[in-house]
């Protein structure tokens, strides 16, 4: 088998270089190519000192860390927005970056200085995809999540991008414990995970050579735009109180949207991605009960297996994955009130606003309206912040309720009584 070319480090790694359809035949070749693509000269045994980006808890025990692999998806729109029929250029992490803490508990370590251009955005976010294979290199499970570089006491660490503001705010009053993004992954019940007979073309064992195993590689088939609810408002039903949502055009805002995967038995929810946008929208103030929605482009991907250890009988699988917010918006009038009517307090006349990110986010387990393609809806988590603010305005004193026992200032959902 021909060896892939040895790469020379460019200023910006081109898309063709990052395609991991180009696999290694020898351990030495794999190590060289990996250090070039990752832009890092850090030795493999130094990864323990790198910050933990993701903590993965599996539903089954595995006998070796070699069953688990991790890759970076692009964050830069220029790199991520491949055309239909093109492969997505993933960056595979070295096996030394994955540490097995217990038979079903793993940590993925990631040095931000090793991330190439296009894989860490301006907000310090990175997308990590973790895969688990069985002894025959067949996929047993996969999940994806977004991590973000911390600030203040959390500087130099990774935190869950979907709860970023809340985690950073909590760190100001207590000593933070950084574990990155925590992911629970259900594995196929029929599989037995563990070490496999991983050998290079020369016959030598290569337990640390990621590119020498059978790596899933995604190809974008097409994309569809769907609507996702990012907040709701329930003003008092007397026609005088009004509410509206505002996305600031001066800042980047973000929401976390669910994904789905189909390993052959139908689609199931699996993983999330935090999507940021730099457009703005101020919904009109109205007295109607409403949900506020943004349009999200979802990509439909087929994963094929590539690598020297593929035995030819690996089955392709498919995933729906959010790519970007398109900038489209709308609101939907609601006919019923939410079930919560406790955690209430008095609010004076005038404008009341919820904008801090250290309380509950707006969450909706069925917020992404993608059921026409999946048969079910996906989850949404959208934090409040300076760039995402919910306003209520009334010319009288009223009662307002929330869904957090700490008070309406920490609630992710609100209603006036």
PDB file of N, CA and C in Angstrom, residues 12 15 74-82:
ATOM      1  N   UNK A  12      -2.113  28.209   6.814  1.00  0.00           N
ATOM      2  CA  UNK A  12      -3.488  27.779   7.040  1.00  0.00           C
ATOM      3  C   UNK A  12      -3.651  26.427   6.378  1.00  0.00           C
ATOM      4  N   UNK A  15      -8.140  22.696   2.867  1.00  0.00           N
ATOM      5  CA  UNK A  15      -9.203  21.718   3.063  1.00  0.00           C
ATOM      6  C   UNK A  15      -8.772  20.330   2.606  1.00  0.00           C
ATOM      7  N   UNK A  74     -15.099  21.439  11.759  1.00  0.00           N
ATOM      8  CA  UNK A  74     -14.803  22.857  11.523  1.00  0.00           C
ATOM      9  C   UNK A  74     -15.814  23.765  12.218  1.00  0.00           C
ATOM     10  N   UNK A  75     -15.361  24.931  12.671  1.00  0.00           N
ATOM     11  CA  UNK A  75     -16.244  25.971  13.181  1.00  0.00           C
ATOM     12  C   UNK A  75     -16.359  27.121  12.189  1.00  0.00           C
ATOM     13  N   UNK A  76     -15.300  27.358  11.433  1.00  0.00           N
ATOM     14  CA  UNK A  76     -15.289  28.429  10.451  1.00  0.00           C
ATOM     15  C   UNK A  76     -16.263  28.105   9.325  1.00  0.00           C
ATOM     16  N   UNK A  77     -17.143  29.051   9.010  1.00  0.00           N
ATOM     17  CA  UNK A  77     -18.168  28.809   7.998  1.00  0.00           C
ATOM     18  C   UNK A  77     -17.558  28.463   6.648  1.00  0.00           C
ATOM     19  N   UNK A  78     -16.428  29.085   6.330  1.00  0.00           N
ATOM     20  CA  UNK A  78     -15.777  28.834   5.046  1.00  0.00           C
ATOM     21  C   UNK A  78     -15.335  27.382   4.921  1.00  0.00           C
ATOM     22  N   UNK A  79     -14.906  26.798   6.032  1.00  0.00           N
ATOM     23  CA  UNK A  79     -14.442  25.415   6.018  1.00  0.00           C
ATOM     24  C   UNK A  79     -15.610  24.445   6.162  1.00  0.00           C
ATOM     25  N   UNK A  80     -16.596  24.812   7.001  1.00  0.00           N
ATOM     26  CA  UNK A  80     -17.711  23.925   7.299  1.00  0.00           C
ATOM     27  C   UNK A  80     -18.691  23.810   6.141  1.00  0.00           C
ATOM     28  N   UNK A  81     -18.890  24.911   5.426  1.00  0.00           N
ATOM     29  CA  UNK A  81     -19.905  24.925   4.360  1.00  0.00           C
ATOM     30  C   UNK A  81     -19.388  24.254   3.090  1.00  0.00           C
ATOM     31  N   UNK A  82     -19.199  22.964   3.147  1.00  0.00           N
ATOM     32  CA  UNK A  82     -18.808  22.226   1.949  1.00  0.00           C
ATOM     33  C   UNK A  82     -20.019  22.064   1.046  1.00  0.00           C
TER      34      UNK A  82
END
